[in-house]
PDB file of N, CA and C in Angstrom:
ATOM      1  N   MET A   1       0.849  -1.165   0.000  1.00  0.00           N
ATOM      2  CA  MET A   1       0.000   0.000   0.000  1.00  0.00           C
ATOM      3  C   MET A   1       0.902   1.237   0.000  1.00  0.00           C
ATOM      4  N   PRO A   2       0.798   2.092  -0.989  1.00  0.00           N
ATOM      5  CA  PRO A   2       1.663   3.277  -1.063  1.00  0.00           C
ATOM      6  C   PRO A   2       1.286   4.339  -0.030  1.00  0.00           C
ATOM      7  N   TYR A   3       2.290   4.883   0.605  1.00  0.00           N
ATOM      8  CA  TYR A   3       2.096   5.961   1.573  1.00  0.00           C
ATOM      9  C   TYR A   3       2.808   7.210   1.059  1.00  0.00           C
ATOM     10  N   ARG A   4       2.183   8.348   1.287  1.00  0.00           N
ATOM     11  CA  ARG A   4       2.794   9.630   0.937  1.00  0.00           C
ATOM     12  C   ARG A   4       2.872  10.477   2.196  1.00  0.00           C
ATOM     13  N   TRP A   5       3.958  11.201   2.306  1.00  0.00           N
ATOM     14  CA  TRP A   5       4.137  12.095   3.449  1.00  0.00           C
ATOM     15  C   TRP A   5       3.411  13.407   3.192  1.00  0.00           C
ATOM     16  N   TRP A   6       2.633  13.865   4.166  1.00  0.00           N
ATOM     17  CA  TRP A   6       2.065  15.204   4.082  1.00  0.00           C
ATOM     18  C   TRP A   6       3.234  16.163   4.268  1.00  0.00           C
ATOM     19  N   PRO A   7       3.229  17.318   3.611  1.00  0.00           N
ATOM     20  CA  PRO A   7       4.382  18.230   3.636  1.00  0.00           C
ATOM     21  C   PRO A   7       4.932  18.548   5.024  1.00  0.00           C
ATOM     22  N   ALA A   8       4.071  18.799   5.984  1.00  0.00           N
ATOM     23  CA  ALA A   8       4.560  19.197   7.307  1.00  0.00           C
ATOM     24  C   ALA A   8       4.861  18.022   8.227  1.00  0.00           C
ATOM     25  N   THR A   9       4.484  16.819   7.818  1.00  0.00           N
ATOM     26  CA  THR A   9       4.630  15.669   8.712  1.00  0.00           C
ATOM     27  C   THR A   9       6.079  15.351   9.052  1.00  0.00           C
ATOM     28  N   LEU A  10       6.928  15.294   8.070  1.00  0.00           N
ATOM     29  CA  LEU A  10       8.337  14.972   8.349  1.00  0.00           C
ATOM     30  C   LEU A  10       8.963  15.985   9.299  1.00  0.00           C
ATOM     31  N   ALA A  11       8.675  17.253   9.090  1.00  0.00           N
ATOM     32  CA  ALA A  11       9.244  18.301   9.941  1.00  0.00           C
ATOM     33  C   ALA A  11       8.705  18.221  11.368  1.00  0.00           C
ATOM     34  N   ALA A  12       7.506  17.684  11.525  1.00  0.00           N
ATOM     35  CA  ALA A  12       6.869  17.644  12.838  1.00  0.00           C
ATOM     36  C   ALA A  12       7.233  16.405  13.663  1.00  0.00           C
ATOM     37  N   LEU A  13       7.902  15.430  13.065  1.00  0.00           N
ATOM     38  CA  LEU A  13       8.276  14.232  13.820  1.00  0.00           C
ATOM     39  C   LEU A  13       9.260  14.610  14.924  1.00  0.00           C
ATOM     40  N   VAL A  14       8.955  14.181  16.139  1.00  0.00           N
ATOM     41  CA  VAL A  14       9.824  14.476  17.283  1.00  0.00           C
ATOM     42  C   VAL A  14      10.279  13.153  17.886  1.00  0.00           C
ATOM     43  N   GLY A  15      11.556  12.880  17.777  1.00  0.00           N
ATOM     44  CA  GLY A  15      12.107  11.667  18.362  1.00  0.00           C
ATOM     45  C   GLY A  15      11.749  10.381  17.645  1.00  0.00           C
ATOM     46  N   ILE A  16      11.154  10.494  16.476  1.00  0.00           N
ATOM     47  CA  ILE A  16      10.794   9.336  15.665  1.00  0.00           C
ATOM     48  C   ILE A  16      11.342   9.569  14.267  1.00  0.00           C
ATOM     49  N   THR A  17      11.945   8.559  13.682  1.00  0.00           N
ATOM     50  CA  THR A  17      12.475   8.726  12.332  1.00  0.00           C
ATOM     51  C   THR A  17      11.420   8.317  11.295  1.00  0.00           C
ATOM     52  N   ALA A  18      11.592   8.829  10.099  1.00  0.00           N
ATOM     53  CA  ALA A  18      10.697   8.465   8.996  1.00  0.00           C
ATOM     54  C   ALA A  18      10.763   6.958   8.752  1.00  0.00           C
ATOM     55  N   ASP A  19      11.933   6.378   8.905  1.00  0.00           N
ATOM     56  CA  ASP A  19      12.098   4.936   8.709  1.00  0.00           C
ATOM     57  C   ASP A  19      11.280   4.152   9.735  1.00  0.00           C
ATOM     58  N   GLU A  20      11.256   4.612  10.986  1.00  0.00           N
ATOM     59  CA  GLU A  20      10.466   3.930  12.013  1.00  0.00           C
ATOM     60  C   GLU A  20       8.975   3.976  11.674  1.00  0.00           C
ATOM     61  N   VAL A  21       8.515   5.114  11.156  1.00  0.00           N
ATOM     62  CA  VAL A  21       7.115   5.241  10.764  1.00  0.00           C
ATOM     63  C   VAL A  21       6.783   4.223   9.685  1.00  0.00           C
ATOM     64  N   LEU A  22       7.631   4.120   8.685  1.00  0.00           N
ATOM     65  CA  LEU A  22       7.393   3.167   7.598  1.00  0.00           C
ATOM     66  C   LEU A  22       7.483   1.720   8.083  1.00  0.00           C
ATOM     67  N   GLN A  23       8.365   1.458   9.055  1.00  0.00           N
ATOM     68  CA  GLN A  23       8.448   0.109   9.631  1.00  0.00           C
ATOM     69  C   GLN A  23       7.142  -0.256  10.319  1.00  0.00           C
ATOM     70  N   ALA A  24       6.577   0.685  11.084  1.00  0.00           N
ATOM     71  CA  ALA A  24       5.306   0.429  11.771  1.00  0.00           C
ATOM     72  C   ALA A  24       4.191   0.187  10.756  1.00  0.00           C
ATOM     73  N   LEU A  25       4.144   1.009   9.714  1.00  0.00           N
ATOM     74  CA  LEU A  25       3.113   0.849   8.700  1.00  0.00           C
ATOM     75  C   LEU A  25       3.249  -0.471   7.937  1.00  0.00           C
ATOM     76  N   GLY A  26       4.455  -0.964   7.834  1.00  0.00           N
ATOM     77  CA  GLY A  26       4.697  -2.220   7.125  1.00  0.00           C
ATOM     78  C   GLY A  26       4.767  -3.437   8.027  1.00  0.00           C
ATOM     79  N   ALA A  27       4.525  -3.239   9.326  1.00  0.00           N
ATOM     80  CA  ALA A  27       4.627  -4.343  10.283  1.00  0.00           C
ATOM     81  C   ALA A  27       3.625  -5.443   9.949  1.00  0.00           C
ATOM     82  N   GLU A  28       4.017  -6.662  10.190  1.00  0.00           N
ATOM     83  CA  GLU A  28       3.129  -7.793   9.931  1.00  0.00           C
ATOM     84  C   GLU A  28       1.901  -7.731  10.832  1.00  0.00           C
ATOM     85  N   ARG A  29       2.113  -7.356  12.082  1.00  0.00           N
ATOM     86  CA  ARG A  29       1.001  -7.248  13.037  1.00  0.00           C
ATOM     87  C   ARG A  29       0.769  -5.780  13.338  1.00  0.00           C
ATOM     88  N   ARG A  30      -0.335  -5.268  12.847  1.00  0.00           N
ATOM     89  CA  ARG A  30      -0.686  -3.876  13.123  1.00  0.00           C
ATOM     90  C   ARG A  30      -2.183  -3.804  13.371  1.00  0.00           C
ATOM     91  N   ARG A  31      -2.552  -2.850  14.210  1.00  0.00           N
ATOM     92  CA  ARG A  31      -3.949  -2.699  14.604  1.00  0.00           C
ATOM     93  C   ARG A  31      -4.501  -1.395  14.034  1.00  0.00           C
ATOM     94  N   PRO A  32      -5.335  -1.461  13.013  1.00  0.00           N
ATOM     95  CA  PRO A  32      -5.932  -0.245  12.459  1.00  0.00           C
ATOM     96  C   PRO A  32      -7.188   0.143  13.250  1.00  0.00           C
ATOM     97  N   ILE A  33      -7.287   1.428  13.596  1.00  0.00           N
ATOM     98  CA  ILE A  33      -8.442   1.919  14.344  1.00  0.00           C
ATOM     99  C   ILE A  33      -8.984   3.161  13.635  1.00  0.00           C
ATOM    100  N   PRO A  34     -10.218   3.077  13.097  1.00  0.00           N
ATOM    101  CA  PRO A  34     -10.803   4.239  12.419  1.00  0.00           C
ATOM    102  C   PRO A  34     -11.101   5.357  13.414  1.00  0.00           C
ATOM    103  N   GLY A  35     -10.998   6.590  12.941  1.00  0.00           N
ATOM    104  CA  GLY A  35     -11.291   7.737  13.788  1.00  0.00           C
ATOM    105  C   GLY A  35     -11.213   9.018  12.988  1.00  0.00           C
ATOM    106  N   HIS A  36     -10.895  10.117  13.676  1.00  0.00           N
ATOM    107  CA  HIS A  36     -10.763  11.428  13.045  1.00  0.00           C
ATOM    108  C   HIS A  36      -9.485  12.099  13.537  1.00  0.00           C
ATOM    109  N   ALA A  37      -8.842  12.844  12.650  1.00  0.00           N
ATOM    110  CA  ALA A  37      -7.670  13.647  12.996  1.00  0.00           C
ATOM    111  C   ALA A  37      -7.796  14.968  12.257  1.00  0.00           C
ATOM    112  N   LEU A  38      -7.586  16.036  12.963  1.00  0.00           N
ATOM    113  CA  LEU A  38      -7.690  17.368  12.368  1.00  0.00           C
ATOM    114  C   LEU A  38      -9.070  17.579  11.742  1.00  0.00           C
ATOM    115  N   GLY A  39     -10.098  16.933  12.306  1.00  0.00           N
ATOM    116  CA  GLY A  39     -11.455  17.078  11.813  1.00  0.00           C
ATOM    117  C   GLY A  39     -11.786  16.292  10.554  1.00  0.00           C
ATOM    118  N   ILE A  40     -10.899  15.409  10.134  1.00  0.00           N
ATOM    119  CA  ILE A  40     -11.139  14.628   8.920  1.00  0.00           C
ATOM    120  C   ILE A  40     -11.070  13.134   9.250  1.00  0.00           C
ATOM    121  N   PRO A  41     -11.797  12.293   8.500  1.00  0.00           N
ATOM    122  CA  PRO A  41     -11.710  10.850   8.739  1.00  0.00           C
ATOM    123  C   PRO A  41     -10.272  10.369   8.546  1.00  0.00           C
ATOM    124  N   ALA A  42      -9.818   9.560   9.464  1.00  0.00           N
ATOM    125  CA  ALA A  42      -8.441   9.063   9.407  1.00  0.00           C
ATOM    126  C   ALA A  42      -8.392   7.671  10.027  1.00  0.00           C
ATOM    127  N   LEU A  43      -7.250   7.060   9.915  1.00  0.00           N
ATOM    128  CA  LEU A  43      -7.026   5.736  10.460  1.00  0.00           C
ATOM    129  C   LEU A  43      -5.770   5.792  11.318  1.00  0.00           C
ATOM    130  N   SER A  44      -5.870   5.341  12.568  1.00  0.00           N
ATOM    131  CA  SER A  44      -4.654   5.237  13.373  1.00  0.00           C
ATOM    132  C   SER A  44      -4.185   3.793  13.287  1.00  0.00           C
ATOM    133  N   VAL A  45      -2.912   3.636  13.039  1.00  0.00           N
ATOM    134  CA  VAL A  45      -2.310   2.306  12.910  1.00  0.00           C
ATOM    135  C   VAL A  45      -1.379   2.105  14.100  1.00  0.00           C
ATOM    136  N   TRP A  46      -1.737   1.176  14.949  1.00  0.00           N
ATOM    137  CA  TRP A  46      -0.935   0.848  16.130  1.00  0.00           C
ATOM    138  C   TRP A  46      -0.055  -0.337  15.757  1.00  0.00           C
ATOM    139  N   ALA A  47       1.253  -0.165  15.900  1.00  0.00           N
ATOM    140  CA  ALA A  47       2.171  -1.240  15.514  1.00  0.00           C
ATOM    141  C   ALA A  47       3.531  -1.014  16.159  1.00  0.00           C
ATOM    142  N   ARG A  48       4.407  -1.971  15.951  1.00  0.00           N
ATOM    143  CA  ARG A  48       5.781  -1.872  16.466  1.00  0.00           C
ATOM    144  C   ARG A  48       6.765  -1.722  15.310  1.00  0.00           C
ATOM    145  N   THR A  49       7.843  -1.022  15.583  1.00  0.00           N
ATOM    146  CA  THR A  49       8.924  -0.927  14.611  1.00  0.00           C
ATOM    147  C   THR A  49       9.707  -2.236  14.619  1.00  0.00           C
ATOM    148  N   ALA A  50      10.683  -2.352  13.742  1.00  0.00           N
ATOM    149  CA  ALA A  50      11.519  -3.556  13.687  1.00  0.00           C
ATOM    150  C   ALA A  50      12.229  -3.798  15.021  1.00  0.00           C
ATOM    151  N   ALA A  51      12.541  -2.701  15.737  1.00  0.00           N
ATOM    152  CA  ALA A  51      13.213  -2.813  17.032  1.00  0.00           C
ATOM    153  C   ALA A  51      12.223  -3.021  18.180  1.00  0.00           C
ATOM    154  N   GLY A  52      10.916  -3.030  17.868  1.00  0.00           N
ATOM    155  CA  GLY A  52       9.899  -3.270  18.884  1.00  0.00           C
ATOM    156  C   GLY A  52       9.301  -2.014  19.501  1.00  0.00           C
ATOM    157  N   ARG A  53       9.675  -0.848  19.005  1.00  0.00           N
ATOM    158  CA  ARG A  53       9.141   0.411  19.543  1.00  0.00           C
ATOM    159  C   ARG A  53       7.664   0.548  19.164  1.00  0.00           C
ATOM    160  N   PRO A  54       6.777   0.777  20.147  1.00  0.00           N
ATOM    161  CA  PRO A  54       5.347   0.879  19.852  1.00  0.00           C
ATOM    162  C   PRO A  54       4.972   2.290  19.389  1.00  0.00           C
ATOM    163  N   LEU A  55       4.422   2.383  18.178  1.00  0.00           N
ATOM    164  CA  LEU A  55       4.048   3.675  17.606  1.00  0.00           C
ATOM    165  C   LEU A  55       2.584   3.687  17.196  1.00  0.00           C
ATOM    166  N   ILE A  56       2.037   4.893  17.151  1.00  0.00           N
ATOM    167  CA  ILE A  56       0.732   5.125  16.546  1.00  0.00           C
ATOM    168  C   ILE A  56       0.979   6.060  15.374  1.00  0.00           C
ATOM    169  N   VAL A  57       0.588   5.609  14.185  1.00  0.00           N
ATOM    170  CA  VAL A  57       0.759   6.401  12.963  1.00  0.00           C
ATOM    171  C   VAL A  57      -0.638   6.736  12.440  1.00  0.00           C
ATOM    172  N   ILE A  58      -0.868   8.003  12.149  1.00  0.00           N
ATOM    173  CA  ILE A  58      -2.165   8.445  11.643  1.00  0.00           C
ATOM    174  C   ILE A  58      -2.047   8.639  10.136  1.00  0.00           C
ATOM    175  N   VAL A  59      -2.960   8.002   9.406  1.00  0.00           N
ATOM    176  CA  VAL A  59      -2.975   8.109   7.946  1.00  0.00           C
ATOM    177  C   VAL A  59      -4.373   8.487   7.472  1.00  0.00           C
ATOM    178  N   LYS A  60      -4.436   9.104   6.299  1.00  0.00           N
ATOM    179  CA  LYS A  60      -5.702   9.498   5.680  1.00  0.00           C
ATOM    180  C   LYS A  60      -5.771   8.898   4.289  1.00  0.00           C
ATOM    181  N   HIS A  61      -6.910   8.281   3.986  1.00  0.00           N
ATOM    182  CA  HIS A  61      -7.096   7.686   2.670  1.00  0.00           C
ATOM    183  C   HIS A  61      -7.156   8.792   1.626  1.00  0.00           C
ATOM    184  N   GLN A  62      -6.363   8.661   0.553  1.00  0.00           N
ATOM    185  CA  GLN A  62      -6.298   9.687  -0.479  1.00  0.00           C
ATOM    186  C   GLN A  62      -6.777   9.192  -1.836  1.00  0.00           C
ATOM    187  N   GLY A  63      -7.257   7.977  -1.899  1.00  0.00           N
ATOM    188  CA  GLY A  63      -7.760   7.450  -3.166  1.00  0.00           C
ATOM    189  C   GLY A  63      -7.112   6.138  -3.540  1.00  0.00           C
ATOM    190  N   GLU A  64      -7.942   5.277  -4.160  1.00  0.00           N
ATOM    191  CA  GLU A  64      -7.477   3.952  -4.574  1.00  0.00           C
ATOM    192  C   GLU A  64      -6.733   3.281  -3.416  1.00  0.00           C
ATOM    193  N   LEU A  65      -5.463   3.002  -3.615  1.00  0.00           N
ATOM    194  CA  LEU A  65      -4.657   2.342  -2.582  1.00  0.00           C
ATOM    195  C   LEU A  65      -3.637   3.289  -1.960  1.00  0.00           C
ATOM    196  N   GLU A  66      -3.864   4.563  -2.027  1.00  0.00           N
ATOM    197  CA  GLU A  66      -2.895   5.554  -1.536  1.00  0.00           C
ATOM    198  C   GLU A  66      -3.354   6.174  -0.223  1.00  0.00           C
ATOM    199  N   TRP A  67      -2.429   6.300   0.701  1.00  0.00           N
ATOM    200  CA  TRP A  67      -2.692   6.885   2.017  1.00  0.00           C
ATOM    201  C   TRP A  67      -1.671   7.975   2.308  1.00  0.00           C
ATOM    202  N   GLY A  68      -2.117   9.068   2.917  1.00  0.00           N
ATOM    203  CA  GLY A  68      -1.224  10.142   3.332  1.00  0.00           C
ATOM    204  C   GLY A  68      -0.889   9.997   4.798  1.00  0.00           C
ATOM    205  N   ILE A  69       0.376  10.153   5.140  1.00  0.00           N
ATOM    206  CA  ILE A  69       0.813  10.065   6.538  1.00  0.00           C
ATOM    207  C   ILE A  69       0.626  11.441   7.167  1.00  0.00           C
ATOM    208  N   ILE A  70      -0.242  11.504   8.174  1.00  0.00           N
ATOM    209  CA  ILE A  70      -0.544  12.772   8.842  1.00  0.00           C
ATOM    210  C   ILE A  70       0.391  13.013  10.019  1.00  0.00           C
ATOM    211  N   GLY A  71       0.723  11.962  10.767  1.00  0.00           N
ATOM    212  CA  GLY A  71       1.585  12.128  11.933  1.00  0.00           C
ATOM    213  C   GLY A  71       1.898  10.793  12.585  1.00  0.00           C
ATOM    214  N   ALA A  72       2.770  10.854  13.584  1.00  0.00           N
ATOM    215  CA  ALA A  72       3.160   9.644  14.310  1.00  0.00           C
ATOM    216  C   ALA A  72       3.673  10.030  15.681  1.00  0.00           C
ATOM    217  N   ARG A  73       3.466   9.127  16.613  1.00  0.00           N
ATOM    218  CA  ARG A  73       3.986   9.325  17.965  1.00  0.00           C
ATOM    219  C   ARG A  73       4.143   7.981  18.655  1.00  0.00           C
ATOM    220  N   GLN A  74       4.899   7.994  19.734  1.00  0.00           N
ATOM    221  CA  GLN A  74       5.062   6.779  20.521  1.00  0.00           C
ATOM    222  C   GLN A  74       3.803   6.579  21.367  1.00  0.00           C
ATOM    223  N   MET A  75       3.430   5.339  21.615  1.00  0.00           N
ATOM    224  CA  MET A  75       2.271   5.045  22.455  1.00  0.00           C
ATOM    225  C   MET A  75       2.540   5.467  23.888  1.00  0.00           C
ATOM    226  N   GLY A  76       1.492   5.968  24.545  1.00  0.00           N
ATOM    227  CA  GLY A  76       1.551   6.234  25.971  1.00  0.00           C
ATOM    228  C   GLY A  76       1.386   4.936  26.742  1.00  0.00           C
ATOM    229  N   ALA A  77       1.534   4.997  28.064  1.00  0.00           N
ATOM    230  CA  ALA A  77       1.483   3.792  28.899  1.00  0.00           C
ATOM    231  C   ALA A  77       0.146   3.063  28.791  1.00  0.00           C
ATOM    232  N   GLU A  78      -0.968   3.789  28.846  1.00  0.00           N
ATOM    233  CA  GLU A  78      -2.287   3.147  28.750  1.00  0.00           C
ATOM    234  C   GLU A  78      -2.512   2.548  27.369  1.00  0.00           C
ATOM    235  N   GLU A  79      -2.079   3.273  26.331  1.00  0.00           N
ATOM    236  CA  GLU A  79      -2.209   2.766  24.964  1.00  0.00           C
ATOM    237  C   GLU A  79      -1.380   1.508  24.777  1.00  0.00           C
ATOM    238  N   LEU A  80      -0.165   1.524  25.324  1.00  0.00           N
ATOM    239  CA  LEU A  80       0.705   0.348  25.210  1.00  0.00           C
ATOM    240  C   LEU A  80       0.089  -0.859  25.904  1.00  0.00           C
ATOM    241  N   ALA A  81      -0.503  -0.658  27.085  1.00  0.00           N
ATOM    242  CA  ALA A  81      -1.152  -1.770  27.791  1.00  0.00           C
ATOM    243  C   ALA A  81      -2.310  -2.330  26.960  1.00  0.00           C
ATOM    244  N   GLU A  82      -3.097  -1.439  26.352  1.00  0.00           N
ATOM    245  CA  GLU A  82      -4.204  -1.875  25.496  1.00  0.00           C
ATOM    246  C   GLU A  82      -3.679  -2.625  24.270  1.00  0.00           C
ATOM    247  N   PHE A  83      -2.606  -2.103  23.675  1.00  0.00           N
ATOM    248  CA  PHE A  83      -2.016  -2.740  22.497  1.00  0.00           C
ATOM    249  C   PHE A  83      -1.453  -4.113  22.849  1.00  0.00           C
ATOM    250  N   GLU A  84      -0.771  -4.211  23.975  1.00  0.00           N
ATOM    251  CA  GLU A  84      -0.203  -5.497  24.382  1.00  0.00           C
ATOM    252  C   GLU A  84      -1.301  -6.522  24.648  1.00  0.00           C
ATOM    253  N   GLN A  85      -2.434  -6.069  25.186  1.00  0.00           N
ATOM    254  CA  GLN A  85      -3.565  -6.979  25.374  1.00  0.00           C
ATOM    255  C   GLN A  85      -4.076  -7.448  24.018  1.00  0.00           C
ATOM    256  N   TRP A  86      -4.189  -6.524  23.048  1.00  0.00           N
ATOM    257  CA  TRP A  86      -4.611  -6.888  21.692  1.00  0.00           C
ATOM    258  C   TRP A  86      -3.611  -7.860  21.070  1.00  0.00           C
ATOM    259  N   GLU A  87      -2.304  -7.589  21.253  1.00  0.00           N
ATOM    260  CA  GLU A  87      -1.279  -8.490  20.705  1.00  0.00           C
ATOM    261  C   GLU A  87      -1.453  -9.911  21.233  1.00  0.00           C
ATOM    262  N   GLY A  88      -1.839 -10.017  22.486  1.00  0.00           N
ATOM    263  CA  GLY A  88      -1.999 -11.330  23.101  1.00  0.00           C
ATOM    264  C   GLY A  88      -3.198 -12.099  22.586  1.00  0.00           C
ATOM    265  N   THR A  89      -4.165 -11.389  22.003  1.00  0.00           N
ATOM    266  CA  THR A  89      -5.367 -12.068  21.522  1.00  0.00           C
ATOM    267  C   THR A  89      -5.457 -12.094  19.998  1.00  0.00           C
ATOM    268  N   ALA A  90      -4.689 -11.258  19.325  1.00  0.00           N
ATOM    269  CA  ALA A  90      -4.747 -11.196  17.845  1.00  0.00           C
ATOM    270  C   ALA A  90      -4.035 -12.393  17.248  1.00  0.00           C
ATOM    271  N   SER A  91      -4.573 -12.879  16.160  1.00  0.00           N
ATOM    272  CA  SER A  91      -3.920 -14.022  15.506  1.00  0.00           C
ATOM    273  C   SER A  91      -3.161 -13.579  14.295  1.00  0.00           C
TER     274      SER A  91
END
């Protein structure tokens, strides 16, 4: 699935590399959660990087099979606990 960076997204990443974001998006086990970001429909993708770092990446559908990357951040403690519970039950 092709991903495109929104112009300001790369500049706004704090403590996360673009490579880590792409690793999370390409992870074999990822949890997509529909929602809204910046007032628009979006999808948050909860996943781990190759090194195991838990990230939440927000993407917006842009047509066909293309998604725009809106932002990314590391999971908080409560989010990580929820994700780890999902990991334990997901097949």
